[in-house]
Amino acid sequence: MDIMEKLNILADSAKYDVACTSSGAKRNGKKGSLGNTIAAGCCHSFASDGRCISLLKILLSNSCIYDCQYCANRRSNDVPRATFTPREVADLTIGFYRRNYIEGLFLSSGVIKSPDYTMEMLYGALKLLREEYNFGGYIHAKTIPGASQELITKVGHLADRISINLELPSEASLNLLAPDKPKVNILRPMRQIKSSIEENRHDLVVYRKPPKFAPAGQSTQMIIGATPETDFHIVRLAQSLYRKYSLKRVFYSAYIPIGTHELLPQNQPVPLLREHRLYQADWLLRFYGFQADEILTEAHPHLDPFLDPKCNWAVNHLEHFPVEINRADKEMLLRVPGIGLKSVERILTARRMGPLNFHHLKKLGIVLKRAAYFITCSGKYMEGVKFDYSFIYNNLTHDVRRTAQGLPKSSVEQISLFDPPAQQVLTGGGVGSWQSVNV
Ligand code: SF4
C-alpha cells in the first residue's frame, strides 16, 4: 500500500477523534461559492496567544487489538486497515509543513500489538520530527491507555499537548462497551501527566533550561449520547476532571452510530445541539465561576435545547436580577447573559468615566437582545422590557423554537434602542416591583 492510500485511510479514521478545536465539518463546494470542507485531514487548535493553528490530523494506525463497541476502528469492524511507519508520519508532516498546508500535527492511534508497542511507535515518529528534522511546530499526541509511565513521559517531552481519552462518561458504561480499557488505565496516566506538568513548572523556575513537558497541558475527550448518562452527570464529571487533573480542555463528541451493539443507539445520531450545549456549560465552569450544580440538578438533569445554559440559569434565578450595570461587581456582571469576559472588563473600565446607559453598552459590544432582560442602567430598564418570567423566556427562545418547527424567524415583542426613550424605572427592587414610565 503506498503512502497516499495509507493517508486516505488514516486521515479518515481520525475524524471521529474530536480532541482538538475544529474538525468533523463536512460541506461540499457549491457552484458560485468558494471553498469546501471535508471531515478528515486537517483540524484546528488555538495557541495560548489566541492564534489558530491548522494541524494534520491522522492516526498512526487504525488496526486495534481492542473491541470498543462505539469505535469504527474496533477489531470486529470490517474496514480497510493501514499503519504508518514512524518515518512516514514524520515525512508527511514535514512535507505538508513545507508546502504551508499545516502548522502542526495531531497524532493518535489504535492499539497495535500492545499499548507499549504503540507508544514506542508514536514516540519514534515524534523523535524523528523533533530531533532529526528539528521540527518546532505544534504537536498534540494521544497517549494509549495502559502504556508505561516511562513512555508517556518520553512522549510528553516531545509533544506540546498530550491527551488521553476518557471515552465514556461512567465506569459502568466503559465496562460494558470497552471492557479492554479499565478506568484505572485512563485515570492513572492522567494523574501522572498532571504531576509531571507541575514538576516541570517548578523545574522551569528553579533550573535554567530543563526540557519542557507538555507545555500546552493535557486534555481529554468523551463520547456523549452513546450511553444513558445525563447532562448533569457529564457536567459534574467535567468539573471534577478540571479540578483533579488540571485539564486544559474536556472535549465532547456526539455519538455517530457506527456500532452494532444492542446497547448503542442505532441509526439515530445524537443531536449536535446537545454537544453544543455541553460546550457552553463547560465554558461557564471554566471562565464564569459557575458550579456544575448551579447549571443543572438531579431534578433537572438535561440542558434546555431552546436556551443556552447561562440564559437558563438567569431565567430560573430572577431573584438575582436585575443587575445594575453601574454598580454590580465583576462576579455578578459575569452572570448576565449577553455579557462576556471581555465585555465585563470594558464595562468596569468605561464606568469609571461616568454612568453607562444602553447606548454605551451597545457600543461596548454587549449583546442587548439577551442582556436587556436582566439589567438596568441607573435604575432604568431598556424600553420594551418586562421583568417577568414568561415574557423573558418567550422572547429568548422565540427564534430557536420557530427554527425547530421549520418556521422563519419573526419579530416578537421587539426591544429597540432607537425608538423614543420610553423606559421603565425600577421602583422597589425585585421581581414585579417596577412600573413603566416615560423618562
Ligand atoms: S482502543 Fe481506541 S482505536 Fe481501539 S477500539 Fe478502542 S477506541 Fe477504537
Short mmCIF file of C-alpha atoms and ligand atoms in Angstrom, two decimals:
data_model
loop_
_atom_site.label_atom_id
_atom_site.label_comp_id
_atom_site.label_asym_id
_atom_site.label_seq_id
_atom_site.Cartn_x
_atom_site.Cartn_y
_atom_site.Cartn_z
CA MET A 1 0.00 0.00 0.00
CA ASP A 2 1.50 3.37 -0.92
CA ILE A 3 1.68 6.29 1.45
CA MET A 4 -1.23 8.19 -0.17
CA GLU A 5 -3.55 5.19 0.22
CA LYS A 6 -2.50 4.96 3.86
CA LEU A 7 -3.09 8.67 4.29
CA ASN A 8 -6.62 8.35 2.91
CA ILE A 9 -7.47 5.58 5.34
CA LEU A 10 -5.73 7.00 8.40
CA ALA A 11 -6.92 10.59 8.00
CA ASP A 12 -10.47 9.32 7.55
CA SER A 13 -10.19 7.07 10.63
CA ALA A 14 -9.01 10.02 12.73
CA LYS A 15 -12.11 12.10 12.03
CA TYR A 16 -14.02 10.58 14.97
CA ASP A 17 -11.48 11.94 17.41
CA VAL A 18 -12.58 15.45 18.37
CA ALA A 19 -9.90 16.32 20.88
CA CYS A 20 -8.97 19.46 19.01
CA THR A 21 -10.93 22.59 18.44
CA SER A 22 -12.40 22.19 14.98
CA SER A 23 -12.85 19.06 12.98
CA GLY A 24 -15.59 16.89 11.61
CA ALA A 25 -17.32 19.52 9.44
CA LYS A 26 -18.33 18.27 6.01
CA ARG A 27 -19.57 20.70 3.36
CA ASN A 28 -19.35 20.21 -0.37
CA GLY A 29 -18.23 23.02 -2.63
CA LYS A 30 -21.10 24.72 -4.48
CA LYS A 31 -21.18 26.47 -7.82
CA GLY A 32 -20.70 30.18 -7.23
CA SER A 33 -19.23 29.76 -3.73
CA LEU A 34 -15.65 29.49 -2.60
CA GLY A 35 -14.21 26.58 -0.62
CA ASN A 36 -15.43 23.36 0.92
CA THR A 37 -14.65 21.20 3.96
CA ILE A 38 -14.10 17.50 4.46
CA ALA A 39 -14.34 15.79 7.82
CA ALA A 40 -10.90 14.22 7.60
CA GLY A 41 -7.44 15.66 7.11
CA CYS A 42 -6.95 18.90 9.00
CA CYS A 43 -8.23 20.26 12.27
CA HIS A 44 -7.51 23.38 14.27
CA SER A 45 -6.30 24.23 17.68
CA PHE A 46 -5.75 27.54 19.46
CA ALA A 47 -2.41 28.59 20.92
CA SER A 48 -2.26 30.31 24.29
CA ASP A 49 -1.91 33.67 22.48
CA GLY A 50 -5.21 33.00 20.66
CA ARG A 51 -3.59 32.07 17.34
CA CYS A 52 -5.43 29.42 15.30
CA ILE A 53 -3.15 26.57 14.24
CA SER A 54 -4.03 24.09 11.48
CA LEU A 55 -2.96 20.55 12.20
CA LEU A 56 -2.51 17.44 10.11
CA LYS A 57 -4.84 15.03 11.88
CA ILE A 58 -4.02 11.36 11.37
CA LEU A 59 -3.84 8.01 13.10
CA LEU A 60 -0.56 6.16 13.18
CA SER A 61 -2.63 3.01 12.72
CA ASN A 62 -6.30 2.10 12.60
CA SER A 63 -5.54 -1.52 13.45
CA CYS A 64 -6.60 -2.24 17.00
CA ILE A 65 -6.48 -5.23 19.29
CA TYR A 66 -9.36 -3.82 21.34
CA ASP A 67 -13.05 -4.00 20.55
CA CYS A 68 -14.62 -0.82 21.91
CA GLN A 69 -18.17 -1.08 20.60
CA TYR A 70 -18.62 2.63 19.80
CA CYS A 71 -15.46 2.84 17.67
CA ALA A 72 -15.11 2.46 13.89
CA ASN A 73 -11.61 1.03 14.35
CA ARG A 74 -12.64 -1.81 16.72
CA ARG A 75 -11.12 -5.16 15.80
CA SER A 76 -14.50 -6.70 14.92
CA ASN A 77 -15.33 -3.98 12.37
CA ASP A 78 -14.63 -4.87 8.77
CA VAL A 79 -12.81 -1.77 7.48
CA PRO A 80 -9.62 -1.32 5.41
CA ARG A 81 -6.61 -1.19 7.75
CA ALA A 82 -3.32 0.65 7.42
CA THR A 83 -0.33 1.52 9.58
CA PHE A 84 2.25 4.24 9.01
CA THR A 85 5.86 3.76 9.97
CA PRO A 86 7.22 6.50 12.26
CA ARG A 87 9.31 7.76 9.33
CA GLU A 88 6.23 8.05 7.09
CA VAL A 89 4.46 10.15 9.74
CA ALA A 90 7.50 12.40 10.06
CA ASP A 91 7.98 12.75 6.28
CA LEU A 92 4.29 13.53 5.68
CA THR A 93 4.25 16.16 8.42
CA ILE A 94 7.38 17.85 7.15
CA GLY A 95 6.17 17.65 3.52
CA PHE A 96 2.84 19.31 4.36
CA TYR A 97 4.53 21.83 6.63
CA ARG A 98 6.97 22.89 3.90
CA ARG A 99 4.05 23.35 1.48
CA ASN A 100 2.45 25.57 4.10
CA TYR A 101 -0.64 23.33 4.39
CA ILE A 102 -0.31 22.82 8.14
CA GLU A 103 1.41 24.25 11.18
CA GLY A 104 1.43 21.13 13.32
CA LEU A 105 0.42 17.54 13.89
CA PHE A 106 -2.38 15.79 15.77
CA LEU A 107 -1.37 12.14 16.14
CA SER A 108 -3.43 9.34 17.63
CA SER A 109 -3.56 5.59 17.06
CA GLY A 110 -5.40 2.33 17.52
CA VAL A 111 -3.63 -0.17 19.75
CA ILE A 112 -1.22 -2.24 17.65
CA LYS A 113 0.04 -5.40 19.42
CA SER A 114 0.13 -3.72 22.86
CA PRO A 115 -0.15 -0.26 24.43
CA ASP A 116 3.64 -0.04 24.90
CA TYR A 117 4.40 -1.16 21.35
CA THR A 118 2.07 1.55 20.03
CA MET A 119 3.51 4.24 22.31
CA GLU A 120 7.03 3.29 21.13
CA MET A 121 5.89 3.88 17.53
CA LEU A 122 4.30 7.24 18.42
CA TYR A 123 7.44 8.20 20.29
CA GLY A 124 9.56 7.16 17.28
CA ALA A 125 7.59 9.48 14.97
CA LEU A 126 7.84 12.43 17.39
CA LYS A 127 11.55 11.82 17.99
CA LEU A 128 12.27 11.89 14.25
CA LEU A 129 10.29 15.11 13.89
CA ARG A 130 11.88 16.91 16.80
CA GLU A 131 15.45 15.59 16.69
CA GLU A 132 16.17 14.70 13.07
CA TYR A 133 14.04 17.31 11.28
CA ASN A 134 14.29 19.86 14.12
CA PHE A 135 10.55 20.42 13.73
CA GLY A 136 9.44 23.23 16.04
CA GLY A 137 5.72 23.18 15.14
CA TYR A 138 2.84 22.25 17.43
CA ILE A 139 2.29 18.55 18.22
CA HIS A 140 -0.72 17.09 20.00
CA ALA A 141 -0.17 13.40 20.78
CA LYS A 142 -2.68 10.93 22.16
CA THR A 143 -1.41 8.57 24.79
CA ILE A 144 -2.53 4.96 24.77
CA PRO A 145 -4.38 3.68 27.87
CA GLY A 146 -2.24 1.07 29.59
CA ALA A 147 1.11 2.35 28.24
CA SER A 148 4.02 2.55 30.67
CA GLN A 149 4.75 5.67 32.68
CA GLU A 150 8.23 5.91 31.18
CA LEU A 151 6.92 6.03 27.60
CA ILE A 152 4.26 8.62 28.46
CA THR A 153 7.00 10.79 29.99
CA LYS A 154 9.16 10.44 26.89
CA VAL A 155 6.26 11.43 24.60
CA GLY A 156 5.35 14.33 26.92
CA HIS A 157 8.85 15.76 26.50
CA LEU A 158 8.40 15.93 22.72
CA ALA A 159 4.71 16.92 22.37
CA ASP A 160 3.15 20.29 23.17
CA ARG A 161 -0.10 18.77 24.34
CA ILE A 162 -0.86 15.22 25.33
CA SER A 163 -4.23 13.72 25.96
CA ILE A 164 -5.87 10.51 26.96
CA ASN A 165 -9.49 9.82 26.07
CA LEU A 166 -11.93 9.20 28.88
CA GLU A 167 -14.15 7.70 26.15
CA LEU A 168 -17.42 7.27 28.10
CA PRO A 169 -18.84 9.27 30.99
CA SER A 170 -19.08 6.43 33.53
CA GLU A 171 -17.17 3.37 34.64
CA ALA A 172 -20.27 1.20 34.19
CA SER A 173 -20.58 2.22 30.51
CA LEU A 174 -16.86 1.73 29.99
CA ASN A 175 -17.04 -1.80 31.45
CA LEU A 176 -19.98 -2.64 29.19
CA LEU A 177 -18.76 -1.19 25.91
CA ALA A 178 -14.95 -1.03 26.24
CA PRO A 179 -14.05 -3.86 28.63
CA ASP A 180 -10.39 -3.81 27.47
CA LYS A 181 -9.94 -0.31 28.84
CA PRO A 182 -10.42 -0.26 32.63
CA LYS A 183 -11.00 3.18 34.13
CA VAL A 184 -7.76 2.95 36.09
CA ASN A 185 -5.75 2.72 32.83
CA ILE A 186 -7.18 6.10 31.86
CA LEU A 187 -7.10 7.96 35.17
CA ARG A 188 -3.65 6.79 36.29
CA PRO A 189 -1.85 8.33 33.30
CA MET A 190 -4.00 11.46 33.65
CA ARG A 191 -2.78 11.84 37.24
CA GLN A 192 0.78 11.12 36.19
CA ILE A 193 0.66 13.72 33.41
CA LYS A 194 -0.72 16.28 35.86
CA SER A 195 2.16 15.63 38.31
CA SER A 196 4.76 15.76 35.53
CA ILE A 197 3.39 19.11 34.30
CA GLU A 198 3.51 20.53 37.85
CA GLU A 199 7.04 19.23 38.48
CA ASN A 200 8.14 20.67 35.15
CA ARG A 201 6.65 24.06 36.04
CA HIS A 202 8.64 24.00 39.26
CA ASP A 203 11.85 22.94 37.44
CA LEU A 204 11.40 25.75 34.94
CA VAL A 205 11.54 28.23 37.82
CA VAL A 206 14.43 26.60 39.71
CA TYR A 207 16.75 25.36 36.93
CA ARG A 208 17.93 27.23 33.89
CA LYS A 209 16.63 25.22 30.94
CA PRO A 210 15.03 21.89 31.82
CA PRO A 211 13.28 20.04 28.97
CA LYS A 212 9.65 21.14 28.79
CA PHE A 213 6.89 18.62 29.47
CA ALA A 214 3.60 19.10 27.57
CA PRO A 215 3.72 22.91 27.77
CA ALA A 216 0.20 23.17 26.30
CA GLY A 217 -1.18 20.89 29.04
CA GLN A 218 -3.41 17.85 28.78
CA SER A 219 -6.95 17.34 27.54
CA THR A 220 -9.46 14.53 27.19
CA GLN A 221 -12.48 13.55 25.13
CA MET A 222 -15.71 11.74 25.97
CA ILE A 223 -18.43 10.43 23.72
CA ILE A 224 -21.88 11.62 24.63
CA GLY A 225 -25.24 10.12 23.79
CA ALA A 226 -23.95 6.57 23.23
CA THR A 227 -24.78 5.71 26.84
CA PRO A 228 -27.56 6.92 29.17
CA GLU A 229 -25.64 9.39 31.38
CA THR A 230 -27.45 12.70 31.82
CA ASP A 231 -26.05 16.15 31.04
CA PHE A 232 -25.91 16.77 34.79
CA HIS A 233 -23.70 13.71 35.23
CA ILE A 234 -21.45 14.82 32.35
CA VAL A 235 -21.10 18.43 33.55
CA ARG A 236 -20.32 17.25 37.08
CA LEU A 237 -17.75 14.82 35.72
CA ALA A 238 -16.11 17.57 33.65
CA GLN A 239 -15.92 19.81 36.73
CA SER A 240 -14.23 17.09 38.71
CA LEU A 241 -11.75 16.40 35.86
CA TYR A 242 -10.80 20.08 35.70
CA ARG A 243 -10.29 20.18 39.45
CA LYS A 244 -8.48 16.88 39.95
CA TYR A 245 -6.34 16.69 36.83
CA SER A 246 -5.96 20.37 35.86
CA LEU A 247 -7.10 19.60 32.32
CA LYS A 248 -6.91 22.36 29.73
CA ARG A 249 -9.99 21.08 27.91
CA VAL A 250 -12.64 18.41 28.01
CA PHE A 251 -13.94 17.70 24.51
CA TYR A 252 -17.43 16.30 23.95
CA SER A 253 -18.15 14.20 20.91
CA ALA A 254 -21.77 13.49 19.93
CA TYR A 255 -22.00 9.77 19.18
CA ILE A 256 -22.20 8.85 15.48
CA PRO A 257 -23.97 5.47 15.10
CA ILE A 258 -21.20 3.18 13.89
CA GLY A 259 -21.58 0.34 16.39
CA THR A 260 -23.98 -2.59 16.25
CA HIS A 261 -24.04 -3.39 19.99
CA GLU A 262 -27.60 -3.71 21.29
CA LEU A 263 -26.96 -1.08 23.99
CA LEU A 264 -25.92 1.57 21.47
CA PRO A 265 -28.44 3.85 19.74
CA GLN A 266 -28.94 2.53 16.21
CA ASN A 267 -29.37 4.81 13.16
CA GLN A 268 -30.01 7.73 15.46
CA PRO A 269 -27.26 10.32 15.55
CA VAL A 270 -27.06 12.32 18.77
CA PRO A 271 -28.19 15.92 18.09
CA LEU A 272 -25.18 18.20 17.66
CA LEU A 273 -27.13 20.76 19.70
CA ARG A 274 -26.57 18.59 22.79
CA GLU A 275 -22.82 18.67 22.17
CA HIS A 276 -23.03 22.44 21.65
CA ARG A 277 -24.94 22.99 24.92
CA LEU A 278 -22.34 20.92 26.79
CA TYR A 279 -19.56 23.11 25.40
CA GLN A 280 -21.48 26.17 26.57
CA ALA A 281 -21.89 24.67 30.06
CA ASP A 282 -18.19 23.76 30.06
CA TRP A 283 -17.35 27.40 29.25
CA LEU A 284 -19.39 28.51 32.28
CA LEU A 285 -17.42 26.15 34.51
CA ARG A 286 -14.05 27.31 33.25
CA PHE A 287 -14.46 31.05 32.84
CA TYR A 288 -17.63 32.29 34.50
CA GLY A 289 -17.34 30.94 38.04
CA PHE A 290 -20.33 28.56 37.78
CA GLN A 291 -20.52 25.27 39.67
CA ALA A 292 -21.96 22.17 37.97
CA ASP A 293 -24.91 22.02 40.37
CA GLU A 294 -25.85 25.61 39.56
CA ILE A 295 -26.13 24.74 35.87
CA LEU A 296 -28.15 21.54 36.35
CA THR A 297 -29.60 19.47 39.20
CA GLU A 298 -30.78 15.90 39.83
CA ALA A 299 -34.34 17.15 39.35
CA HIS A 300 -33.49 18.95 36.05
CA PRO A 301 -30.66 16.85 34.63
CA HIS A 302 -30.78 17.95 30.97
CA LEU A 303 -29.68 21.17 29.31
CA ASP A 304 -32.51 23.13 27.71
CA PRO A 305 -32.38 22.77 23.90
CA PHE A 306 -34.04 26.19 23.49
CA LEU A 307 -31.89 28.22 25.88
CA ASP A 308 -28.15 28.36 26.40
CA PRO A 309 -27.13 27.35 29.96
CA LYS A 310 -26.30 30.90 31.08
CA CYS A 311 -29.68 32.27 29.96
CA ASN A 312 -31.35 29.22 31.50
CA TRP A 313 -29.69 29.88 34.86
CA ALA A 314 -30.61 33.57 34.74
CA VAL A 315 -34.25 32.96 33.78
CA ASN A 316 -34.61 30.50 36.64
CA HIS A 317 -32.87 32.77 39.16
CA LEU A 318 -34.63 36.06 38.61
CA GLU A 319 -34.16 36.75 42.34
CA HIS A 320 -30.54 37.77 41.45
CA PHE A 321 -31.70 40.25 38.81
CA PRO A 322 -31.93 42.94 37.56
CA VAL A 323 -28.25 43.75 37.82
CA GLU A 324 -27.43 47.45 37.94
CA ILE A 325 -24.71 47.92 35.34
CA ASN A 326 -23.18 50.95 37.06
CA ARG A 327 -22.74 49.29 40.45
CA ALA A 328 -22.61 45.48 40.10
CA ASP A 329 -19.39 43.65 40.94
CA LYS A 330 -17.44 41.65 38.38
CA GLU A 331 -18.80 38.26 39.53
CA MET A 332 -22.40 39.39 39.07
CA LEU A 333 -21.73 41.07 35.71
CA LEU A 334 -20.26 37.76 34.51
CA ARG A 335 -23.58 36.08 35.30
CA VAL A 336 -25.58 38.32 32.97
CA PRO A 337 -26.46 36.62 29.64
CA GLY A 338 -25.06 38.55 26.69
CA ILE A 339 -22.12 39.92 28.72
CA GLY A 340 -18.88 38.04 28.12
CA LEU A 341 -15.46 38.16 29.74
CA LYS A 342 -14.16 41.00 27.57
CA SER A 343 -17.40 42.96 27.87
CA VAL A 344 -17.17 42.83 31.67
CA GLU A 345 -13.68 44.34 31.54
CA ARG A 346 -14.92 47.04 29.15
CA ILE A 347 -17.84 47.89 31.43
CA LEU A 348 -15.60 48.09 34.52
CA THR A 349 -13.20 50.42 32.69
CA ALA A 350 -15.83 52.57 30.99
CA ARG A 351 -18.00 53.19 34.05
CA ARG A 352 -15.06 54.87 35.82
CA MET A 353 -15.65 57.76 33.40
CA GLY A 354 -19.32 58.16 34.29
CA PRO A 355 -22.62 56.27 34.38
CA LEU A 356 -23.31 53.98 31.41
CA ASN A 357 -26.60 53.81 29.51
CA PHE A 358 -27.91 51.30 26.96
CA HIS A 359 -26.34 53.18 24.03
CA HIS A 360 -22.96 52.92 25.72
CA LEU A 361 -23.49 49.21 26.34
CA LYS A 362 -24.31 48.60 22.70
CA LYS A 363 -21.12 50.40 21.70
CA LEU A 364 -19.16 48.27 24.18
CA GLY A 365 -20.34 45.13 22.36
CA ILE A 366 -22.88 43.88 24.90
CA VAL A 367 -25.45 41.58 23.27
CA LEU A 368 -28.52 43.52 24.34
CA LYS A 369 -31.02 41.12 22.83
CA ARG A 370 -30.05 38.78 25.70
CA ALA A 371 -28.71 41.13 28.35
CA ALA A 372 -31.55 43.69 28.27
CA TYR A 373 -33.92 41.47 30.29
CA PHE A 374 -31.52 41.22 33.20
CA ILE A 375 -30.02 44.68 33.62
CA THR A 376 -30.80 48.25 34.49
CA CYS A 377 -28.76 51.36 33.70
CA SER A 378 -29.04 53.94 36.52
CA GLY A 379 -32.20 52.17 37.71
CA LYS A 380 -33.91 52.11 34.30
CA TYR A 381 -34.90 49.13 32.19
CA MET A 382 -34.49 49.25 28.46
CA GLU A 383 -37.58 50.32 26.59
CA GLY A 384 -39.99 47.43 25.94
CA VAL A 385 -38.60 45.09 28.61
CA LYS A 386 -40.90 43.42 31.12
CA PHE A 387 -39.27 41.82 34.10
CA ASP A 388 -41.44 38.74 34.00
CA TYR A 389 -40.51 35.05 33.65
CA SER A 390 -42.89 34.19 30.77
CA PHE A 391 -42.08 37.36 28.84
CA ILE A 392 -38.32 36.79 29.15
CA TYR A 393 -38.46 33.03 28.41
CA ASN A 394 -40.70 33.50 25.36
CA ASN A 395 -38.56 36.29 23.92
CA LEU A 396 -35.28 34.49 24.49
CA THR A 397 -36.48 31.21 22.98
CA HIS A 398 -38.74 32.56 20.27
CA ASP A 399 -36.39 32.28 17.31
CA VAL A 400 -34.99 28.89 18.35
CA ARG A 401 -38.48 27.44 18.77
CA ARG A 402 -39.55 28.72 15.36
CA THR A 403 -36.39 27.35 13.73
CA ALA A 404 -37.03 23.96 15.41
CA GLN A 405 -40.52 23.99 13.85
CA GLY A 406 -39.05 24.84 10.45
CA LEU A 407 -40.60 28.34 10.54
CA PRO A 408 -38.77 31.53 9.63
CA LYS A 409 -37.75 33.87 12.44
CA SER A 410 -40.30 36.60 13.05
CA SER A 411 -40.48 39.62 15.25
CA VAL A 412 -41.95 39.26 18.71
CA GLU A 413 -42.23 41.99 21.30
CA GLN A 414 -39.06 43.60 20.00
CA ILE A 415 -36.90 45.74 22.18
CA SER A 416 -35.17 48.64 20.49
CA LEU A 417 -32.55 51.16 21.34
CA PHE A 418 -33.59 53.63 18.70
CA ASP A 419 -37.26 54.26 19.41
CA PRO A 420 -38.32 57.25 21.55
CA PRO A 421 -36.84 56.74 25.00
CA ALA A 422 -39.86 55.38 26.88
CA GLN A 423 -38.16 53.44 29.64
CA GLN A 424 -39.22 51.52 32.64
CA VAL A 425 -37.99 52.58 36.01
CA LEU A 426 -37.31 50.22 38.85
CA THR A 427 -39.27 51.43 41.84
CA GLY A 428 -38.79 48.90 44.55
CA GLY A 429 -36.30 46.16 43.59
CA GLY A 430 -37.02 42.50 42.99
CA VAL A 431 -39.39 40.69 40.65
CA GLY A 432 -42.52 42.56 39.56
CA SER A 433 -41.78 45.72 41.50
CA TRP A 434 -41.27 48.04 38.57
CA GLN A 435 -43.65 50.32 36.70
CA SER A 436 -43.47 51.74 33.22
CA VAL A 437 -42.96 55.48 32.94
CA ASN A 438 -41.72 57.82 30.24
CA VAL A 439 -38.42 59.45 31.01
S1 SF4 B 1 -8.74 1.33 21.74
FE1 SF4 B 1 -9.22 3.20 20.62
S2 SF4 B 1 -8.97 2.65 18.47
FE2 SF4 B 1 -9.10 0.74 19.61
S3 SF4 B 1 -11.23 0.15 19.52
FE3 SF4 B 1 -10.94 1.28 21.42
S4 SF4 B 1 -11.43 3.43 20.91
FE4 SF4 B 1 -11.11 2.31 18.98
#
